[in-house]
XYZ file of C-alpha atoms in Angstrom:
430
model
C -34.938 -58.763 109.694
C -38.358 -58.832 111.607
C -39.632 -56.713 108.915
C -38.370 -58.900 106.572
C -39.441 -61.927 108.092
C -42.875 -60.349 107.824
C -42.937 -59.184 104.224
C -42.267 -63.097 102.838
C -44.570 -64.386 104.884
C -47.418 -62.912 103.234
C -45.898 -63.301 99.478
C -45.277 -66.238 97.330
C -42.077 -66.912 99.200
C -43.778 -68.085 102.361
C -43.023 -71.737 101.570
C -39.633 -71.599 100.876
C -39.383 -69.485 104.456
C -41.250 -72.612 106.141
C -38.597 -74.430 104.563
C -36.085 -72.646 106.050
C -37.587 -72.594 109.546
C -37.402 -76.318 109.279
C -33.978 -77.020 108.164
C -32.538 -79.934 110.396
C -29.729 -78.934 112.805
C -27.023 -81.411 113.717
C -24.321 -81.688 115.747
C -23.437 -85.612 115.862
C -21.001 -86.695 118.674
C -20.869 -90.793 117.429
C -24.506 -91.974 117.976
C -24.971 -88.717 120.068
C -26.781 -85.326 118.248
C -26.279 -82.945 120.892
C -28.825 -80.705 118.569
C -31.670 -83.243 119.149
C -34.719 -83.101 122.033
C -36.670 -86.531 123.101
C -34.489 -87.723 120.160
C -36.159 -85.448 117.228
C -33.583 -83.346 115.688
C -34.033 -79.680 115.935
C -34.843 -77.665 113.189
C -33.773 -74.016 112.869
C -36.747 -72.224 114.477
C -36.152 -74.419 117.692
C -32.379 -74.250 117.191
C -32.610 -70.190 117.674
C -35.102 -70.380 120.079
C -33.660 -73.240 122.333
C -29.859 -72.778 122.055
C -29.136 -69.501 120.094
C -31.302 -67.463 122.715
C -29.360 -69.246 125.799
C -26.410 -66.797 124.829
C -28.846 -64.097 124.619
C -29.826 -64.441 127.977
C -25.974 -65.229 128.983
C -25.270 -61.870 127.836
C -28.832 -60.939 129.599
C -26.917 -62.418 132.888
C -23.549 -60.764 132.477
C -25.659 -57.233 132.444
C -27.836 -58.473 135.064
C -24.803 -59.116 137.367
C -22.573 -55.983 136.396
C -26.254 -53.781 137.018
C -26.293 -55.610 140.319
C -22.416 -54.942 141.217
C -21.590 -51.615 140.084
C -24.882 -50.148 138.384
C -28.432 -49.096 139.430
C -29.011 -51.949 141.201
C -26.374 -52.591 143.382
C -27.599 -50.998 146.715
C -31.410 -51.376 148.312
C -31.313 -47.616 147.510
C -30.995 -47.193 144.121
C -32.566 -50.378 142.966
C -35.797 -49.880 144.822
C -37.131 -47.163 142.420
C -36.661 -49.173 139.116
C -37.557 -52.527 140.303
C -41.032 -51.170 141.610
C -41.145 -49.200 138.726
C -40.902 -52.763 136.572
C -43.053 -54.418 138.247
C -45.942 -52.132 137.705
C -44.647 -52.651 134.170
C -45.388 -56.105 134.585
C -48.425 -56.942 136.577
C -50.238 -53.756 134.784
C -49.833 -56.099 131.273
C -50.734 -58.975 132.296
C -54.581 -57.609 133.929
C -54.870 -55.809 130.467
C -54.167 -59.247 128.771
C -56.455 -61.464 130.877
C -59.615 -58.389 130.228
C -59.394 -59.389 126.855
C -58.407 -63.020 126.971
C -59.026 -64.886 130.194
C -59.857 -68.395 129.041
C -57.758 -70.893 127.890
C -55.821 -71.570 125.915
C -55.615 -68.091 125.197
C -54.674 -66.909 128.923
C -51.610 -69.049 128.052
C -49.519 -65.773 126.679
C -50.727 -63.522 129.746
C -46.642 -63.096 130.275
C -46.423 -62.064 126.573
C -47.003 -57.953 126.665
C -45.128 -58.016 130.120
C -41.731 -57.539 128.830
C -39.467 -53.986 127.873
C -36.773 -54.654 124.644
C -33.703 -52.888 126.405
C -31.806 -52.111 123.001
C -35.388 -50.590 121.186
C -36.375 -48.890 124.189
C -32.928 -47.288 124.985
C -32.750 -46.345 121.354
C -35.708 -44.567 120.798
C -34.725 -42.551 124.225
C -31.360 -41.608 122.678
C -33.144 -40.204 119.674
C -34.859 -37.856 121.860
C -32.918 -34.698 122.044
C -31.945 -33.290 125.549
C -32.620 -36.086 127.894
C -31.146 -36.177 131.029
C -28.669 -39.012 132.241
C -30.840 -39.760 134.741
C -34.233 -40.360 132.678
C -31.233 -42.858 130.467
C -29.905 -44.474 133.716
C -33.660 -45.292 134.989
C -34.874 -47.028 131.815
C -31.907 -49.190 132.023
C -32.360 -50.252 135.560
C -35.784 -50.796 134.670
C -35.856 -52.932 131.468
C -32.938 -54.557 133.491
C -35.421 -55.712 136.511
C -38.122 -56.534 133.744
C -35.477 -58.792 131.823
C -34.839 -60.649 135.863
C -38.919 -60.630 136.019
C -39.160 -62.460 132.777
C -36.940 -64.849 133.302
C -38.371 -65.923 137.012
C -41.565 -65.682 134.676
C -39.903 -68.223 132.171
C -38.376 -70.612 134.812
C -41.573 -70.645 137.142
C -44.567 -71.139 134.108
C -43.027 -72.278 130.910
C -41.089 -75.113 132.544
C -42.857 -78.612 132.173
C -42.186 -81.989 134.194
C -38.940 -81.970 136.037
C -36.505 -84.353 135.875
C -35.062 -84.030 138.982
C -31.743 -86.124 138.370
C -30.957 -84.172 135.508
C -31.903 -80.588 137.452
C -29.312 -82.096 139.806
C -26.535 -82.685 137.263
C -27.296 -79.424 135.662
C -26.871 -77.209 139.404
C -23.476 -79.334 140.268
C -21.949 -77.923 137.201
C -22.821 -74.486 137.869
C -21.624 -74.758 141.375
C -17.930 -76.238 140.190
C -18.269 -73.066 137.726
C -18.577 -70.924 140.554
C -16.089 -72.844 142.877
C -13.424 -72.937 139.799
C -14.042 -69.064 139.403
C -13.662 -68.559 143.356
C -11.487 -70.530 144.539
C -9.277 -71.779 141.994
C -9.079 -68.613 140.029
C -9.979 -70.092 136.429
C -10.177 -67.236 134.136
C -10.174 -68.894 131.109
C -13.481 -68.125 129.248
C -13.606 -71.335 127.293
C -14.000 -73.172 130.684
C -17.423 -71.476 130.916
C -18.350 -71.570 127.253
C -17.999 -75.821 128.028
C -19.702 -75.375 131.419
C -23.043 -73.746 130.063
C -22.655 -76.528 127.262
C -23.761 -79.114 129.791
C -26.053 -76.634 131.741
C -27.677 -76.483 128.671
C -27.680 -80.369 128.154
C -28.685 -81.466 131.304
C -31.312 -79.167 131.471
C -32.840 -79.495 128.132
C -33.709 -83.037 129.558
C -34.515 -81.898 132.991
C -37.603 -80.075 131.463
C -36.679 -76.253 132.708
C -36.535 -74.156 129.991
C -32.783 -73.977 128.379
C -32.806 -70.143 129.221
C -32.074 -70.213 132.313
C -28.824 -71.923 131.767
C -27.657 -68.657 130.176
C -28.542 -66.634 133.364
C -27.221 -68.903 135.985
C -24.050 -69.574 134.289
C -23.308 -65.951 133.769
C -23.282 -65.208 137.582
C -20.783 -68.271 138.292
C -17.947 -65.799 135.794
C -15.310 -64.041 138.068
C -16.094 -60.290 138.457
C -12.587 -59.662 139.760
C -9.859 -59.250 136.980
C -6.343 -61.210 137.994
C -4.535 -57.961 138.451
C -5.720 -54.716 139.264
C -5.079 -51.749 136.837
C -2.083 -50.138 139.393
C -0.308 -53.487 139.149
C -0.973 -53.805 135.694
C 0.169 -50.353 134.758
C 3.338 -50.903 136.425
C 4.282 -53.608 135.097
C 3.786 -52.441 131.421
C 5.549 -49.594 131.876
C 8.425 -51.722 132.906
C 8.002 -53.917 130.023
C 7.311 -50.705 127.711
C 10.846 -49.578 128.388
C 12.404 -52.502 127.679
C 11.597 -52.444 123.799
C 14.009 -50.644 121.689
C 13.890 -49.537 118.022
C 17.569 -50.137 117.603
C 16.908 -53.872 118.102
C 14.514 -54.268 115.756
C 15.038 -55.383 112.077
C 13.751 -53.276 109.012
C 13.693 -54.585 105.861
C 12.073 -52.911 102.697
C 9.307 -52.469 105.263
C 8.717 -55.220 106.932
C 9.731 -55.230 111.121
C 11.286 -58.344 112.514
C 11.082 -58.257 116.173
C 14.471 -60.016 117.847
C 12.563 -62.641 120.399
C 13.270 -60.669 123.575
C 10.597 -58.163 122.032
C 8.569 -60.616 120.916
C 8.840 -62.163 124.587
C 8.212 -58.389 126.627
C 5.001 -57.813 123.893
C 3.570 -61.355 124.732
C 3.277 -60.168 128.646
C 2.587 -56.534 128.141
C -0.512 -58.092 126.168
C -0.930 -60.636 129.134
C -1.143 -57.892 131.725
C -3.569 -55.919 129.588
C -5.709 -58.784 128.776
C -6.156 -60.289 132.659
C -6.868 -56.622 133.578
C -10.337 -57.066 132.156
C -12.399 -59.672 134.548
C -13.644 -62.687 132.611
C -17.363 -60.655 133.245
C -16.250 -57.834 131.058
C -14.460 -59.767 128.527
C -16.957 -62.295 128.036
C -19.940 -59.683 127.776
C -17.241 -57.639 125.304
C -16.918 -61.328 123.144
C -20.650 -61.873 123.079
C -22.578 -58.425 122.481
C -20.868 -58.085 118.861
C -22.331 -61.819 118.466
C -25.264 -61.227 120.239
C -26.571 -57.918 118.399
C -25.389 -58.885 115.015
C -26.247 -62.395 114.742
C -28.563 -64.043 116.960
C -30.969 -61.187 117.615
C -31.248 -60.635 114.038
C -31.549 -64.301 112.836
C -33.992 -64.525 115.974
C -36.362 -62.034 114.692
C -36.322 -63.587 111.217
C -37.562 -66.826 112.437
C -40.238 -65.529 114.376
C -41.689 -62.539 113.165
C -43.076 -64.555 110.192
C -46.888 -62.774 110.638
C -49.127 -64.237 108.074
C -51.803 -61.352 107.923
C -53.901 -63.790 105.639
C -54.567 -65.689 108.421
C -55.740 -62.779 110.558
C -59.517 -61.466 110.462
C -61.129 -58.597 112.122
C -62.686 -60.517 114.406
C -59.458 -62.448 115.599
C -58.132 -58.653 116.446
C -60.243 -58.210 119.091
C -59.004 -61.460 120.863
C -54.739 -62.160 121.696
C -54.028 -59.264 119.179
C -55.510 -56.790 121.281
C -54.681 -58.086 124.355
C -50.939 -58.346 123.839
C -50.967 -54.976 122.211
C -53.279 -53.087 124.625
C -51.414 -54.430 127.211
C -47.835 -52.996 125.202
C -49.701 -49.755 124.910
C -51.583 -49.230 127.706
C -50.539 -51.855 130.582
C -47.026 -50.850 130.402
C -47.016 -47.143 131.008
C -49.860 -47.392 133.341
C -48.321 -50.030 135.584
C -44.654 -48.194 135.500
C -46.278 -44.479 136.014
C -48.362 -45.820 138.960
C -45.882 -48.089 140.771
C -43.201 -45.609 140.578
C -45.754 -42.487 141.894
C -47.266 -44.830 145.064
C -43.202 -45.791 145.532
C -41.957 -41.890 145.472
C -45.440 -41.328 148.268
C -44.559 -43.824 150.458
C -40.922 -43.444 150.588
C -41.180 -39.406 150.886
C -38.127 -39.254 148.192
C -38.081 -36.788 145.247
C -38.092 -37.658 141.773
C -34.366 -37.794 140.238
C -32.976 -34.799 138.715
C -34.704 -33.779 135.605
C -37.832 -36.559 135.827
C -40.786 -34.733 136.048
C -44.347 -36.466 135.859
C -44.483 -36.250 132.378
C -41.227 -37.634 131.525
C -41.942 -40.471 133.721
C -44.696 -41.122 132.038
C -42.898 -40.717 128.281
C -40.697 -43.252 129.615
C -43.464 -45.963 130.621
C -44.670 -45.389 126.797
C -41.133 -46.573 125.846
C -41.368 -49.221 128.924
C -43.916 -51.149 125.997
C -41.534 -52.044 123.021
C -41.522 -54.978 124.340
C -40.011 -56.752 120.737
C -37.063 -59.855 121.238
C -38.137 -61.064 125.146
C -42.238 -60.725 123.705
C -41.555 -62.754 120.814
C -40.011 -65.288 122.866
C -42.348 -65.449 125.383
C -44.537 -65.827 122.709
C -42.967 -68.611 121.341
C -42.999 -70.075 124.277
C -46.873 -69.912 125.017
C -48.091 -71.113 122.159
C -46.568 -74.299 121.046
C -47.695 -77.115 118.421
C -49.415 -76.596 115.253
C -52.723 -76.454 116.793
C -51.229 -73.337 118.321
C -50.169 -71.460 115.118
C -53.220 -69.264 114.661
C -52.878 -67.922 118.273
C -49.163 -67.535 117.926
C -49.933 -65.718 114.778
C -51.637 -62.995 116.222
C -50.005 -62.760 119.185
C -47.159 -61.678 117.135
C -48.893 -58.945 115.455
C -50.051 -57.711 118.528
C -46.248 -57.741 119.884
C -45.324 -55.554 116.173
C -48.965 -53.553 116.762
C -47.979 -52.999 120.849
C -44.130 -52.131 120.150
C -44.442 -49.852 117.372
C -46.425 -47.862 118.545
C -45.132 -47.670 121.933
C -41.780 -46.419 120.761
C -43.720 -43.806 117.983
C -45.850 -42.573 121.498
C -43.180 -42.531 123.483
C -40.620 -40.625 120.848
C -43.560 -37.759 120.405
C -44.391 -37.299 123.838
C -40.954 -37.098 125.185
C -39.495 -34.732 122.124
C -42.549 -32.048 122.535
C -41.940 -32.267 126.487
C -38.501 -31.859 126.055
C -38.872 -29.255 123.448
C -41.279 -27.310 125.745
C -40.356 -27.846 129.259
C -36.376 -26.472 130.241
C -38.092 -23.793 131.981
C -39.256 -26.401 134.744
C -36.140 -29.196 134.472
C -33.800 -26.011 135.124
C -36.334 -24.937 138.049
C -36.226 -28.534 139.644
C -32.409 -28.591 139.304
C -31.786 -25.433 140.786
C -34.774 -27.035 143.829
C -32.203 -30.090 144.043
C -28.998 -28.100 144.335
């Protein structure tokens, strides 16, 4: 779609995809369009960037939360190496950025390059053949952290003047989320679905950036399932003996359950469906939704590059800086942190991350694609802003492109070349 995207904006078709971008979006409650901001009705582009993208980062949220419960960052231990790692990833980017572009209004996208795109990173790693779970399980942590940096990047400097009333409705209804979850043991997911509907009203008008709704409301949802899977099991087994073919009703094949059955596979499917904690099966509702349908209509509306618009000169300005710091700034910052991190602490690398595999993995650290792009967005704003978000966004397909071609080479000839040593550092950690 981003390729797409980028193709008719530099043909013929451009105007009817300006069109498109612009399409009104309504949602009219009596006088009230919920779709509407300082009462101008959205169009689509600010429609997937303002509402669409708030269940992008509830999903963002619900993996935050599970990383920080059960994952790689759920003890001081194990998060320490990751979360240093990403923020060399992220402070690297941004000096690379303001060497090129230190003035404003340019400076304004310093946060662009700082970002890592977990799903293009991760996938370009997977393509790699031999990789060890651990080299997997660190780039997760770590585009994890950097998602939690960007956002307290997002709610900190792209926030504008704070109505404080509004802030005030917006945090009482994610604390009766949290006390519903907690205390009165709501596990009904539309109850949070309407929740981070008025999050997202009250602070569209409170001036922090809608976004943040989507994180804050995913760590009010219950972790804990209502029963736990020995219960569960039990009880289905129970119920599983109590359904008999004799009972049933076959007719030119079609099955008529007698309502007893029908009765015993209504709770079997109750037992099996609170056995999943509203955290799972609200991340398991939203990723199909997520990956297939906002991500991809996302990049369609903003990877619109019109090269036309684009001379050599203006490449040596935001282009370069966002992609440099992609390129460079990323790999430099994560290979850095994570070496002064492993000196201080005294600790040895995981098994089967050598120096140069850390380093392969800081190349993928800068496909930086879907959090760039909205950072992007968010930096440049108004028309008088178009040019700059123009190139910004070729130097977020320039940075991430190559980053994940880089990173793909240097970890497949390492890999290819280098079992001698991972087997020798095993053996060392055994």
């Amino acid at each position: 779609m981003a390729v797409l995207a980028a193709i008719i904006a530099n043909t013929p078709l451009v105007d009817d995809y300006e069109k498109f971008l612009n399409l009104p979006i309504t949602l009219q409650i009596g006088a009230f369009n919920v779709f509407s901001y300082h009462g101008e009705t959205m169009n689509l582009l600010t429609f997937a960037n303002d509402v669409l993208m708030v269940l992008f980062f509830l999903n963002v949220g619900l993996e935050i939360k599970r990383e920080g419960l059960v994952g790689e960052l759920s003890t001081v231990r194990k998060a320490l190496f990751p979360v240093t790692a990403a923020v060399g990833g992220m402070i690297f980017p941004i000096l690379v950025f303001f060497a090129f572009c230190h003035t404003h209004p340019e400076s304004n996208g310093a946060a662009i390059p700082m970002a890592t795109d977990i799903a293009f990173s991760l996938a370009v790693l997977l393509l790699v053949k031999g990789v060890p779970t651990s080299l997997k399980t660190f780039l997760t942590a770590l585009a994890v952290a950097d998602d939690l940096g960007g956002i307290i990047v997002i709610a900190v400097f792209y926030t504008s003047n704070i109505n404080l009333t509004m802030l005030l409705y917006g945090i009482g209804v994610i604390i009766l989320l949290y006390l519903l979850g907690r205390y009165a043991n709501v596990r009904q997911l539309w109850v949070y679905y309407l929740g981070l509907l008025f999050v997202w009203i009250f602070f569209l008008s409170s001036g922090v950036h809608t976004t943040i709704a989507g994180v804050l409301v995913a760590l009010t949802v219950p972790s804990k399932p209502r029963y736990d899977t020995t219960t569960s099991t039990a009880h289905v087994r129970t119920l599983m003996s109590l359904l008999h073919r004799d009972d049933q009703t076959i007719s030119k094949g079609t099955i008529l359950l007698p309502e007893e059955q029908i009765n015993v596979l209504n709770s079997i499917s109750h037992y099996s469906y609170h056995s999943l904690s509203p955290m799972q099966r609200l991340e398991t509702q939203l990723t199909p939704i997520v990956n297939w349908l906002i991500l991809p209509l996302f990049a369609f509306v903003n990877a619109g590059v019109k090269l036309g618009n684009v001379s050599w000169e203006d490449l040596g300005g935001i282009t370069s800086a966002v992609a440099l710091g992609l390129i460079i700034g990323k790999p430099l910052g994560i290979f850095l942190f994570s070496k002064l991190y492993l000196w201080i602490t005294r600790t040895p690398m995981p098994v089967g991350m050598h120096n140069k595999s850390l380093l392969g993995l800081g190349l993928l650290g800068g496909f930086g694609f879907t959090v760039s792009l909205f950072i992007a967005s968010l930096s440049y704003v108004g028309p008088e802003s178009q040019l700059m978000l123009n190139e910004a966004k070729l130097g977020i397909f320039v940075g991430s492109i190559f980053s994940g071609i880089f990173g793909y080479l240097f970890l497949n000839h390492y890999f290819k070349n280098h079992h001698d040593i991972l087997e020798e550092q095993k053996a060392k950690n055994v």
